[in-house]
Short mmCIF file of C-alpha atoms in Angstrom, two decimals:
data_model
loop_
_atom_site.label_atom_id
_atom_site.label_comp_id
_atom_site.label_asym_id
_atom_site.label_seq_id
_atom_site.Cartn_x
_atom_site.Cartn_y
_atom_site.Cartn_z
CA UNK R 30 -29.87 -29.95 -14.44
CA UNK R 31 -27.47 -27.24 -15.65
CA UNK R 32 -29.45 -24.55 -13.80
CA UNK R 33 -29.28 -26.56 -10.57
CA UNK R 34 -25.46 -26.37 -10.46
CA UNK R 35 -25.27 -22.56 -9.99
CA UNK R 36 -28.04 -22.73 -7.39
CA UNK R 37 -26.09 -25.41 -5.54
CA UNK R 38 -22.93 -23.30 -5.55
CA UNK R 39 -24.87 -20.27 -4.31
CA UNK R 40 -26.40 -22.33 -1.49
CA UNK R 41 -22.98 -23.67 -0.42
CA UNK R 42 -21.48 -20.18 -0.54
CA UNK R 43 -24.35 -18.73 1.48
CA UNK R 44 -23.96 -21.47 4.09
CA UNK R 45 -20.22 -20.80 4.30
CA UNK R 46 -20.90 -17.09 4.89
CA UNK R 47 -23.34 -17.95 7.67
CA UNK R 48 -20.89 -20.29 9.41
CA UNK R 49 -18.08 -17.73 9.20
CA UNK R 50 -20.18 -14.94 10.71
CA UNK R 51 -21.37 -17.17 13.58
CA UNK R 52 -17.81 -18.28 14.26
CA UNK R 53 -16.65 -14.66 14.46
CA UNK R 54 -19.51 -13.81 16.80
CA UNK R 55 -18.56 -16.66 19.15
CA UNK R 56 -14.94 -15.49 19.06
CA UNK R 57 -16.06 -11.98 19.98
CA UNK R 58 -17.82 -13.39 23.05
CA UNK R 59 -14.52 -15.01 24.10
CA UNK R 60 -12.75 -11.62 24.01
CA UNK R 61 -14.14 -10.41 27.32
CA UNK R 62 -10.77 -9.82 28.98
CA UNK R 63 -10.12 -6.03 28.85
CA UNK R 64 -6.42 -6.69 28.26
CA UNK R 65 -7.33 -7.82 24.74
CA UNK R 66 -8.37 -4.25 23.86
CA UNK R 67 -4.82 -2.88 23.64
CA UNK R 68 -3.45 -0.74 20.80
CA UNK R 69 -4.31 -1.75 17.23
CA UNK R 70 -4.67 -4.26 15.82
CA UNK R 71 -7.23 -5.48 18.37
CA UNK R 72 -9.35 -8.62 18.04
CA UNK R 73 -12.25 -6.88 19.78
CA UNK R 74 -12.26 -4.38 16.91
CA UNK R 75 -11.33 -6.68 14.01
CA UNK R 76 -13.89 -9.44 14.63
CA UNK R 77 -17.07 -7.32 14.32
CA UNK R 78 -15.60 -5.38 11.39
CA UNK R 79 -14.81 -8.58 9.49
CA UNK R 80 -18.26 -10.01 10.26
CA UNK R 81 -19.91 -6.86 8.89
CA UNK R 82 -17.80 -7.02 5.72
CA UNK R 83 -18.85 -10.65 5.23
CA UNK R 84 -22.52 -9.67 5.57
CA UNK R 85 -22.07 -6.97 2.93
CA UNK R 86 -20.35 -9.36 0.53
CA UNK R 87 -23.00 -12.05 1.09
CA UNK R 88 -25.79 -9.53 0.47
CA UNK R 89 -24.17 -8.28 -2.75
CA UNK R 90 -23.61 -11.85 -3.97
CA UNK R 91 -27.26 -12.77 -3.33
CA UNK R 92 -28.47 -9.59 -5.03
CA UNK R 93 -26.30 -10.33 -8.05
CA UNK R 94 -27.65 -13.85 -8.35
CA UNK R 95 -24.24 -15.23 -9.23
CA UNK R 96 -23.87 -12.88 -12.19
CA UNK R 97 -20.74 -10.85 -12.77
CA UNK R 98 -17.07 -11.51 -13.53
CA UNK R 99 -16.24 -14.99 -12.26
CA UNK R 100 -13.97 -17.40 -14.10
CA UNK R 101 -10.87 -19.07 -12.65
CA UNK R 102 -9.29 -17.06 -9.87
CA UNK R 103 -12.33 -14.79 -9.63
CA UNK R 104 -14.67 -13.89 -6.78
CA UNK R 105 -15.96 -17.42 -6.22
CA UNK R 106 -12.50 -19.01 -6.07
CA UNK R 107 -11.24 -16.24 -3.80
CA UNK R 108 -14.14 -16.65 -1.37
CA UNK R 109 -13.68 -20.43 -1.19
CA UNK R 110 -10.04 -19.95 -0.17
CA UNK R 111 -10.80 -16.97 2.08
CA UNK R 112 -13.67 -18.54 4.04
CA UNK R 113 -11.81 -21.82 4.57
CA UNK R 114 -8.76 -19.92 5.83
CA UNK R 115 -10.92 -17.70 8.05
CA UNK R 116 -12.53 -20.74 9.66
CA UNK R 117 -9.14 -22.38 10.29
CA UNK R 118 -7.61 -19.23 11.82
CA UNK R 119 -10.73 -18.62 13.93
CA UNK R 120 -10.46 -22.06 15.49
CA UNK R 121 -6.77 -21.44 16.28
CA UNK R 122 -7.65 -18.18 18.06
CA UNK R 123 -10.54 -19.83 19.91
CA UNK R 124 -8.14 -22.43 21.32
CA UNK R 125 -6.00 -19.65 22.84
CA UNK R 126 -8.83 -17.58 24.35
CA UNK R 127 -10.84 -18.45 27.49
CA UNK R 128 -14.13 -20.32 26.97
CA UNK R 129 -17.29 -18.27 26.55
CA UNK R 130 -18.65 -17.05 29.86
CA UNK R 131 -15.22 -16.73 31.45
CA UNK R 132 -14.10 -13.09 31.72
CA UNK R 133 -10.35 -13.48 32.24
CA UNK R 134 -7.81 -15.24 30.05
CA UNK R 135 -4.77 -17.28 31.00
CA UNK R 136 -2.11 -14.92 32.39
CA UNK R 137 0.48 -16.56 30.14
CA UNK R 138 -1.40 -15.06 27.19
CA UNK R 139 -0.20 -11.61 28.29
CA UNK R 140 3.21 -12.50 29.71
CA UNK R 141 6.03 -10.78 27.83
CA UNK R 142 7.78 -13.16 25.45
CA UNK R 143 5.51 -16.13 26.19
CA UNK R 144 4.68 -18.62 23.46
CA UNK R 145 0.92 -18.05 23.77
CA UNK R 146 1.34 -14.28 23.51
CA UNK R 147 3.38 -14.57 20.29
CA UNK R 148 0.83 -16.97 18.79
CA UNK R 149 -2.05 -14.63 19.59
CA UNK R 150 -0.18 -11.57 18.25
CA UNK R 151 0.58 -13.33 14.95
CA UNK R 152 -3.02 -14.52 14.55
CA UNK R 153 -4.29 -11.03 15.34
CA UNK R 154 -2.08 -9.60 12.58
CA UNK R 155 -3.34 -12.27 10.17
CA UNK R 156 -6.93 -11.25 10.99
CA UNK R 157 -5.94 -7.63 10.36
CA UNK R 158 -4.54 -8.54 6.92
CA UNK R 159 -7.63 -10.60 6.07
CA UNK R 160 -9.94 -7.75 7.03
CA UNK R 161 -7.95 -5.30 4.87
CA UNK R 162 -7.86 -7.77 1.97
CA UNK R 163 -11.62 -8.35 1.98
CA UNK R 164 -12.29 -4.62 2.17
CA UNK R 165 -9.92 -3.92 -0.75
CA UNK R 166 -11.28 -6.61 -3.09
CA UNK R 167 -14.96 -6.18 -2.13
CA UNK R 168 -15.49 -2.44 -1.47
CA UNK R 169 -19.07 -2.00 -0.32
CA UNK R 170 -19.49 -5.76 -0.74
CA UNK R 171 -19.02 -5.65 -4.53
CA UNK R 172 -16.19 -7.57 -6.17
CA UNK R 173 -13.46 -5.56 -7.92
CA UNK R 174 -10.56 -8.01 -7.99
CA UNK R 175 -10.57 -8.16 -11.79
CA UNK R 176 -10.03 -4.38 -11.99
CA UNK R 177 -7.90 -3.89 -8.86
CA UNK R 178 -5.16 -1.34 -9.55
CA UNK R 179 -1.79 -2.19 -8.04
CA UNK R 180 0.06 0.83 -6.68
CA UNK R 181 3.31 0.34 -8.62
CA UNK R 182 2.76 0.52 -12.37
CA UNK R 183 5.34 -2.16 -13.26
CA UNK R 184 3.90 -4.54 -10.67
CA UNK R 185 0.42 -3.92 -12.08
CA UNK R 186 1.65 -4.65 -15.61
CA UNK R 187 3.31 -7.88 -14.46
CA UNK R 188 0.17 -9.15 -12.69
CA UNK R 189 -2.23 -8.38 -15.52
CA UNK R 190 0.14 -9.72 -18.20
CA UNK R 191 0.74 -13.02 -16.41
CA UNK R 192 -2.34 -13.51 -14.20
CA UNK R 193 -4.98 -11.76 -16.30
CA UNK R 194 -8.20 -10.88 -14.51
CA UNK R 195 -7.56 -13.35 -11.68
CA UNK R 196 -7.33 -11.96 -8.16
CA UNK R 197 -5.91 -15.09 -6.51
CA UNK R 198 -3.80 -18.09 -7.49
CA UNK R 199 -2.01 -20.94 -5.69
CA UNK R 200 1.47 -20.21 -4.37
CA UNK R 201 3.17 -22.79 -6.63
CA UNK R 202 1.75 -21.17 -9.77
CA UNK R 203 2.55 -17.66 -8.56
CA UNK R 204 6.15 -18.64 -7.78
CA UNK R 205 6.57 -20.03 -11.29
CA UNK R 206 5.22 -16.80 -12.83
CA UNK R 207 7.35 -14.57 -10.61
CA UNK R 208 10.47 -16.43 -11.72
CA UNK R 209 9.88 -15.13 -15.25
CA UNK R 210 10.97 -11.66 -14.09
CA UNK R 211 12.66 -12.37 -10.76
CA UNK R 212 14.30 -15.83 -10.49
CA UNK R 213 14.02 -17.47 -7.08
CA UNK R 214 16.53 -20.01 -5.82
CA UNK R 215 14.77 -23.34 -5.06
CA UNK R 216 15.86 -23.66 -1.45
CA UNK R 217 14.90 -22.26 1.92
CA UNK R 218 14.75 -18.83 0.26
CA UNK R 219 11.49 -19.92 -1.36
CA UNK R 220 9.94 -20.67 2.03
CA UNK R 221 11.04 -17.28 3.37
CA UNK R 222 9.60 -15.51 0.33
CA UNK R 223 6.30 -17.32 0.71
CA UNK R 224 6.03 -16.36 4.38
CA UNK R 225 6.63 -12.71 3.43
CA UNK R 226 4.17 -12.48 0.53
CA UNK R 227 1.41 -14.78 1.85
CA UNK R 228 0.27 -12.40 4.60
CA UNK R 229 -2.88 -14.38 5.39
CA UNK R 230 -1.06 -17.76 5.44
CA UNK R 231 -3.61 -19.33 3.08
CA UNK R 232 -1.23 -21.06 0.65
CA UNK R 233 -2.39 -18.65 -2.07
CA UNK R 234 -1.36 -15.19 -3.25
CA UNK R 235 -3.96 -12.51 -3.93
CA UNK R 236 -3.50 -9.39 -6.01
CA UNK R 237 -3.87 -7.42 -2.76
CA UNK R 238 -1.02 -9.31 -1.07
CA UNK R 239 1.21 -8.85 -4.12
CA UNK R 240 0.41 -5.13 -4.10
CA UNK R 241 1.51 -4.88 -0.46
CA UNK R 242 4.72 -6.83 -1.13
CA UNK R 243 5.75 -4.70 -4.12
CA UNK R 244 5.08 -1.49 -2.18
CA UNK R 245 7.18 -2.67 0.76
CA UNK R 246 10.15 -3.84 -1.29
CA UNK R 247 10.16 -1.29 -4.12
CA UNK R 248 11.60 -0.52 -6.63
CA UNK R 249 10.45 -3.24 -9.03
CA UNK R 250 13.69 -3.82 -11.02
CA UNK R 251 15.51 -5.03 -7.89
CA UNK R 252 12.44 -6.35 -6.04
CA UNK R 253 13.86 -9.64 -4.75
CA UNK R 254 17.30 -8.17 -4.13
CA UNK R 255 15.65 -5.54 -1.94
CA UNK R 256 13.69 -8.24 -0.14
CA UNK R 257 16.80 -10.39 0.35
CA UNK R 258 18.82 -7.56 1.92
CA UNK R 259 15.99 -6.03 3.95
CA UNK R 260 14.00 -9.05 5.12
CA UNK R 261 16.21 -12.15 4.93
CA UNK R 262 19.64 -10.78 5.85
CA UNK R 263 18.86 -7.68 7.90
CA UNK R 264 18.80 -8.19 11.70
CA UNK R 265 16.46 -5.21 12.13
CA UNK R 266 13.56 -6.78 10.19
CA UNK R 267 10.68 -8.06 12.31
CA UNK R 268 7.75 -9.91 10.77
CA UNK R 269 4.36 -10.15 12.50
CA UNK R 270 5.20 -7.65 15.24
CA UNK R 271 2.71 -5.15 16.67
CA UNK R 272 3.23 -1.59 17.89
CA UNK R 273 3.27 -2.67 21.54
CA UNK R 274 5.70 -5.52 20.84
CA UNK R 275 8.13 -3.12 19.15
CA UNK R 276 8.11 -0.93 22.27
CA UNK R 277 8.63 -3.97 24.48
CA UNK R 278 11.52 -5.27 22.37
CA UNK R 279 13.32 -1.91 22.31
CA UNK R 280 12.99 -1.49 26.09
CA UNK R 281 16.08 -3.69 26.37
CA UNK R 282 18.10 -1.07 24.45
CA UNK R 283 16.92 2.08 26.21
CA UNK R 284 20.53 2.77 27.22
CA UNK R 285 21.77 2.33 23.62
CA UNK R 286 20.42 5.24 21.51
CA UNK R 287 20.35 4.45 17.80
CA UNK R 288 18.99 0.93 18.31
CA UNK R 289 16.16 0.23 15.88
CA UNK R 290 13.92 -2.38 14.29
CA UNK R 291 11.44 -2.14 11.43
CA UNK R 292 8.28 -3.99 10.44
CA UNK R 293 5.37 -3.74 8.00
CA UNK R 294 2.81 -1.32 9.42
CA UNK R 295 -0.28 -2.94 10.98
CA UNK R 296 -2.68 -0.09 10.25
CA UNK R 297 -1.24 1.19 6.95
CA UNK R 298 -0.82 -1.78 4.60
CA UNK R 299 2.10 -1.35 2.22
CA UNK R 300 4.06 1.01 4.46
CA UNK R 301 6.89 0.46 6.92
CA UNK R 302 7.07 1.39 10.59
CA UNK R 303 10.50 1.99 12.12
CA UNK R 304 10.94 1.90 15.89
CA UNK R 305 14.09 3.38 17.39
CA UNK R 306 15.63 4.60 20.64
CA UNK R 307 16.20 8.36 20.55
CA UNK R 308 19.19 10.19 22.03
CA UNK R 309 17.23 10.89 25.24
CA UNK R 310 16.27 7.23 25.67
CA UNK R 311 12.69 7.51 24.43
CA UNK R 312 11.23 4.85 22.15
CA UNK R 313 9.70 6.37 19.02
CA UNK R 314 8.02 4.86 15.99
CA UNK R 315 7.74 6.54 12.61
CA UNK R 316 6.43 5.76 9.13
CA UNK R 317 8.76 6.93 6.32
CA UNK R 318 6.86 8.61 3.51
CA UNK R 319 7.62 9.02 -0.20
CA UNK R 320 10.72 6.83 -0.25
CA UNK R 321 11.83 3.17 -0.27
CA UNK R 322 12.79 1.68 3.08
CA UNK R 323 16.49 1.36 2.27
CA UNK R 324 16.66 5.07 1.51
CA UNK R 325 14.97 5.93 4.82
CA UNK R 326 17.39 3.64 6.71
CA UNK R 327 20.44 5.16 5.00
CA UNK R 328 19.28 8.70 5.73
CA UNK R 329 18.50 7.76 9.33
CA UNK R 330 21.93 6.20 9.69
CA UNK R 331 23.61 9.43 8.55
CA UNK R 332 21.54 11.40 11.06
CA UNK R 333 22.40 9.01 13.89
CA UNK R 334 18.89 7.58 14.37
CA UNK R 335 19.31 4.05 12.93
CA UNK R 336 22.70 2.69 13.97
CA UNK R 337 22.19 -0.63 15.79
CA UNK R 338 19.67 -3.05 14.23
CA UNK R 339 17.96 -4.89 17.09
CA UNK R 340 20.74 -3.58 19.35
CA UNK R 341 23.53 -5.23 17.32
CA UNK R 342 26.71 -3.29 16.57
CA UNK R 343 26.92 -4.32 12.90
CA UNK R 344 24.67 -2.22 10.65
CA UNK R 345 24.33 -3.80 7.17
CA UNK R 346 25.51 -1.73 4.20
CA UNK R 347 22.53 -0.93 1.95
CA UNK R 348 24.30 1.42 -0.45
CA UNK R 349 24.26 -1.18 -3.24
CA UNK R 350 20.48 -0.68 -3.43
CA UNK R 351 20.99 2.99 -4.30
CA UNK R 352 21.68 2.39 -7.99
CA UNK R 353 19.67 4.94 -9.91
CA UNK R 354 16.73 3.63 -11.87
CA UNK R 355 16.37 4.68 -15.52
CA UNK R 356 14.77 8.11 -15.52
CA UNK R 357 11.12 8.31 -16.47
CA UNK R 358 10.98 10.48 -19.60
CA UNK R 359 7.72 12.23 -20.38
CA UNK R 360 7.18 13.67 -23.85
CA UNK R 361 4.85 16.65 -24.10
CA UNK R 362 3.40 17.20 -27.58
CA UNK R 363 3.40 20.55 -29.35
CA UNK R 364 -0.39 20.75 -29.07
CA UNK R 365 -0.22 20.23 -25.32
CA UNK R 366 2.52 22.83 -24.97
CA UNK R 367 0.38 25.34 -26.85
CA UNK R 368 -2.50 24.66 -24.46
CA UNK R 369 -0.24 25.24 -21.45
CA UNK R 370 1.06 28.47 -23.00
CA UNK R 371 -2.46 29.63 -23.80
CA UNK R 372 -3.27 29.24 -20.11
CA UNK R 373 -0.09 31.16 -19.19
CA UNK R 374 1.27 27.95 -17.67
CA UNK R 375 3.87 25.21 -18.15
CA UNK R 376 3.87 21.42 -17.77
CA UNK R 377 5.96 21.51 -14.59
CA UNK R 378 3.80 24.13 -12.86
CA UNK R 379 1.33 22.74 -10.30
CA UNK R 380 -2.16 23.09 -11.75
CA UNK R 381 -3.82 23.58 -8.36
CA UNK R 382 -1.93 26.52 -6.90
CA UNK R 383 -0.26 27.74 -10.12
CA UNK R 384 2.66 28.91 -7.95
CA UNK R 385 4.97 25.96 -7.21
CA UNK R 386 6.39 23.28 -9.48
CA UNK R 387 5.16 19.70 -9.34
CA UNK R 388 7.36 17.66 -7.00
CA UNK R 389 5.27 14.66 -5.97
CA UNK R 390 3.55 11.84 -7.87
CA UNK R 391 0.34 10.33 -6.51
CA UNK R 392 0.05 6.53 -6.71
CA UNK R 393 -1.40 4.52 -8.32
CA UNK R 394 -2.98 7.05 -10.73
CA UNK R 395 0.32 8.86 -11.38
CA UNK R 396 -0.94 12.46 -11.32
CA UNK R 397 1.61 15.16 -10.48
CA UNK R 398 1.25 18.20 -8.23
CA UNK R 399 3.26 20.11 -5.63
CA UNK R 400 3.73 18.69 -2.15
CA UNK R 401 2.16 21.76 -0.47
CA UNK R 402 -1.09 21.31 -2.37
CA UNK R 403 -1.14 17.57 -1.69
CA UNK R 404 -0.56 18.12 2.04
CA UNK R 405 -3.33 20.74 2.19
CA UNK R 406 -5.67 18.51 0.19
CA UNK R 407 -5.09 15.53 2.48
CA UNK R 408 -5.36 17.75 5.56
CA UNK R 409 -8.95 18.39 4.48
CA UNK R 410 -9.62 14.67 5.22
CA UNK R 411 -9.57 13.70 1.55
CA UNK R 412 -7.57 10.56 0.74
CA UNK R 413 -8.34 10.57 -2.99
CA UNK R 414 -6.48 12.17 -5.88
CA UNK R 415 -7.70 15.77 -6.44
CA UNK R 416 -7.72 15.18 -10.21
CA UNK R 417 -9.34 11.77 -10.74
CA UNK R 418 -10.66 10.84 -7.23
CA UNK R 419 -8.69 7.59 -7.29
CA UNK R 420 -7.75 6.44 -3.78
CA UNK R 421 -4.25 7.57 -2.80
CA UNK R 422 -2.25 4.47 -1.82
CA UNK R 423 1.16 6.11 -1.90
CA UNK R 424 3.18 9.05 -3.12
CA UNK R 425 6.65 9.50 -4.54
CA UNK R 426 8.79 12.63 -4.47
CA UNK R 427 9.96 13.58 -7.99
CA UNK R 428 11.81 16.39 -9.73
CA UNK R 429 11.02 17.62 -13.24
CA UNK R 430 13.44 19.37 -15.56
CA UNK R 431 13.64 20.01 -19.28
CA UNK R 432 16.03 18.03 -21.44
CA UNK R 433 18.23 20.34 -23.49
CA UNK R 434 18.76 17.94 -26.36
CA UNK R 435 16.04 17.56 -28.95
CA UNK R 436 14.21 14.33 -29.54
CA UNK R 437 16.44 11.65 -31.06
CA UNK R 438 16.04 8.12 -32.28
CA UNK R 439 16.92 6.96 -28.76
CA UNK R 440 14.16 9.16 -27.34
CA UNK R 441 11.74 7.63 -29.82
CA UNK R 442 12.62 4.16 -28.59
CA UNK R 443 12.21 5.29 -25.00
CA UNK R 444 8.81 6.71 -25.82
CA UNK R 445 7.59 3.34 -27.04
CA UNK R 446 8.56 1.84 -23.70
CA UNK R 447 6.90 4.61 -21.72
CA UNK R 448 3.52 4.99 -23.38
CA UNK R 449 1.86 3.33 -20.41
CA UNK R 450 3.63 5.74 -18.09
CA UNK R 451 2.71 8.69 -20.30
CA UNK R 452 -0.97 8.17 -19.60
CA UNK R 453 -0.21 8.37 -15.91
CA UNK R 454 1.43 11.79 -16.03
CA UNK R 455 0.08 13.76 -18.97
CA UNK R 456 -3.07 15.87 -18.59
CA UNK R 457 -6.25 13.94 -19.20
CA UNK R 458 -9.79 14.90 -20.04
CA UNK R 459 -10.86 15.03 -16.40
CA UNK R 460 -12.24 17.94 -14.39
CA UNK R 461 -9.70 20.40 -13.08
CA UNK R 462 -9.30 20.20 -9.30
CA UNK R 463 -10.34 23.08 -7.08
CA UNK R 464 -7.75 25.73 -6.41
CA UNK R 465 -6.63 25.64 -2.82
CA UNK R 466 -6.07 28.96 -1.08
CA UNK R 467 -2.41 28.52 -0.17
CA UNK R 468 -0.32 31.37 1.25
CA UNK R 469 2.01 32.82 -1.38
CA UNK R 470 4.73 35.40 -1.26
CA UNK R 471 3.84 37.03 -4.57
CA UNK R 472 0.27 36.53 -5.85
CA UNK R 473 0.01 36.32 -9.62
CA UNK R 474 -2.74 38.96 -9.63
CA UNK R 475 -3.81 41.72 -7.27
CA UNK R 476 -7.38 40.69 -7.93
CA UNK R 477 -6.81 37.20 -6.59
CA UNK R 478 -9.53 36.30 -4.10
CA UNK R 479 -8.66 34.98 -0.66
CA UNK R 480 -11.01 32.63 1.14
CA UNK R 481 -10.87 30.77 4.42
CA UNK R 482 -8.26 27.97 4.53
CA UNK R 483 -9.40 24.56 3.30
CA UNK R 484 -12.74 25.91 2.04
CA UNK R 485 -12.64 23.84 -1.14
CA UNK R 486 -15.01 24.91 -3.95
CA UNK R 487 -16.66 22.42 -6.26
CA UNK R 488 -14.82 21.19 -9.34
CA UNK R 489 -14.97 23.36 -12.41
CA UNK R 490 -16.14 22.18 -15.79
CA UNK R 491 -13.75 19.79 -17.54
CA UNK R 492 -11.12 21.14 -19.90
CA UNK R 493 -10.52 18.70 -22.73
CA UNK R 494 -6.86 18.10 -23.46
CA UNK R 495 -5.49 15.92 -26.27
CA UNK R 496 -4.72 12.31 -25.45
CA UNK R 497 -3.12 11.30 -28.77
CA UNK R 498 0.61 10.63 -29.14
CA UNK R 499 2.84 12.77 -31.34
CA UNK R 500 6.58 13.24 -31.69
CA UNK R 501 7.51 15.47 -28.80
CA UNK R 502 8.64 19.03 -29.27
CA UNK R 503 9.80 19.12 -25.66
CA UNK R 504 11.13 16.36 -23.44
CA UNK R 505 10.83 16.42 -19.68
CA UNK R 506 12.66 14.08 -17.35
CA UNK R 507 11.06 12.96 -14.09
CA UNK R 508 13.45 11.56 -11.52
CA UNK R 509 12.96 10.30 -8.01
CA UNK R 510 13.89 12.93 -5.50
CA UNK R 511 15.48 12.19 -2.13
CA UNK R 512 13.44 14.99 -0.57
CA UNK R 513 10.72 13.43 1.54
CA UNK R 514 9.45 13.70 5.02
CA UNK R 515 9.01 11.18 7.76
CA UNK R 516 5.99 11.33 9.96
CA UNK R 517 2.98 9.54 11.36
CA UNK R 518 4.48 8.92 14.76
CA UNK R 519 2.17 6.85 16.89
CA UNK R 520 0.29 3.59 16.59
CA UNK R 521 1.04 1.99 13.29
#
């Protein structure tokens, strides 16, 4: 009798997978109108991708025979919520699209500002979030929600300390846990917060959705204050808006350069896209890199790019969000210093090019290198960390300098608070990354070989470095740097 229960659950789960895939296939048949294949996100692209992901997950679940990390809030609970939500959202989309066999949709569906168009755009964005969520928690079809690494280290610590290995929990429980660190007023603010975090509108919060929210409204210490000023009170914030809709909305302000709006990026989860009217009347969209949104908006305001949120003359003051965070202090042990010196190097020197100082931190792994090496590495189509091969979800510009004062009792207390951060930035016993052939003004040796650009050799043998903690003989301070670029103009 006990063995029949797991078999019954597996049968119900398999049936739910089958229904979901068939429903997506029928929806795909309803997307015959070529006007539905506009810029991303596009239903004609999302539906087959989501169906394929579901097949991969179903196959992996059958192959595993129900074994693996389950428990409350695990893979099974997530899939129950996910599949029920997918079915509900699919039926809402089906009601908006023309019946199967009819090639053209209702013209109102594509009329600017119409109710049907807004409904379809929002549902398309929800499908985009659901596709990204499933891919993140089931890479290759295999569940990883219990080990999912949030991008921001403090957000990751909060989730694992309060939610454990769970990857999903009901909104009411999540709200109660969030109030431990960030109190929420029990009024309409709660509803606004839920609509911002619950990207898939399922009534639950997944670790993936929380990761996206904490990346958008960083830094962690002022998370809800950032959200309040940027999402609730700011007239430039637009939720559930696509690239095309941003262009359409800003058309009204073509004669008012400096008008702007911002939204979460559709194609790059966890990043912002800012649309603005340039001085020559063009409508541009950009994704700010390496910095919180409020910093990008303040810098853009000084440069004359972001002056009129949604065309309004009053631009909110965001300077109160610029309070400096406590500096991250990294202690380098005497043994580690001796290893750096033996290699004719220093902690702050980039270990890939050995020419420039480290000035960027890769997230979520926390490894440090120089921005030139990171740009060259990513230009070679690699989106993983060159040290540990962890997927790069974000990057933060930093500056490193030596503290003149020796270690004190205060430093010792700081070190206890930063041990988790230390493991993110000190050398580890991983293979050294390949040296990239970057142009330099003064090569360290005349015998230095030059090879074709981006011809990346294989990793060298690992160099074991100590991982134990000792009282530091040198203290280095890592601070966020305002130097960062903006880029990625185009569909976002």
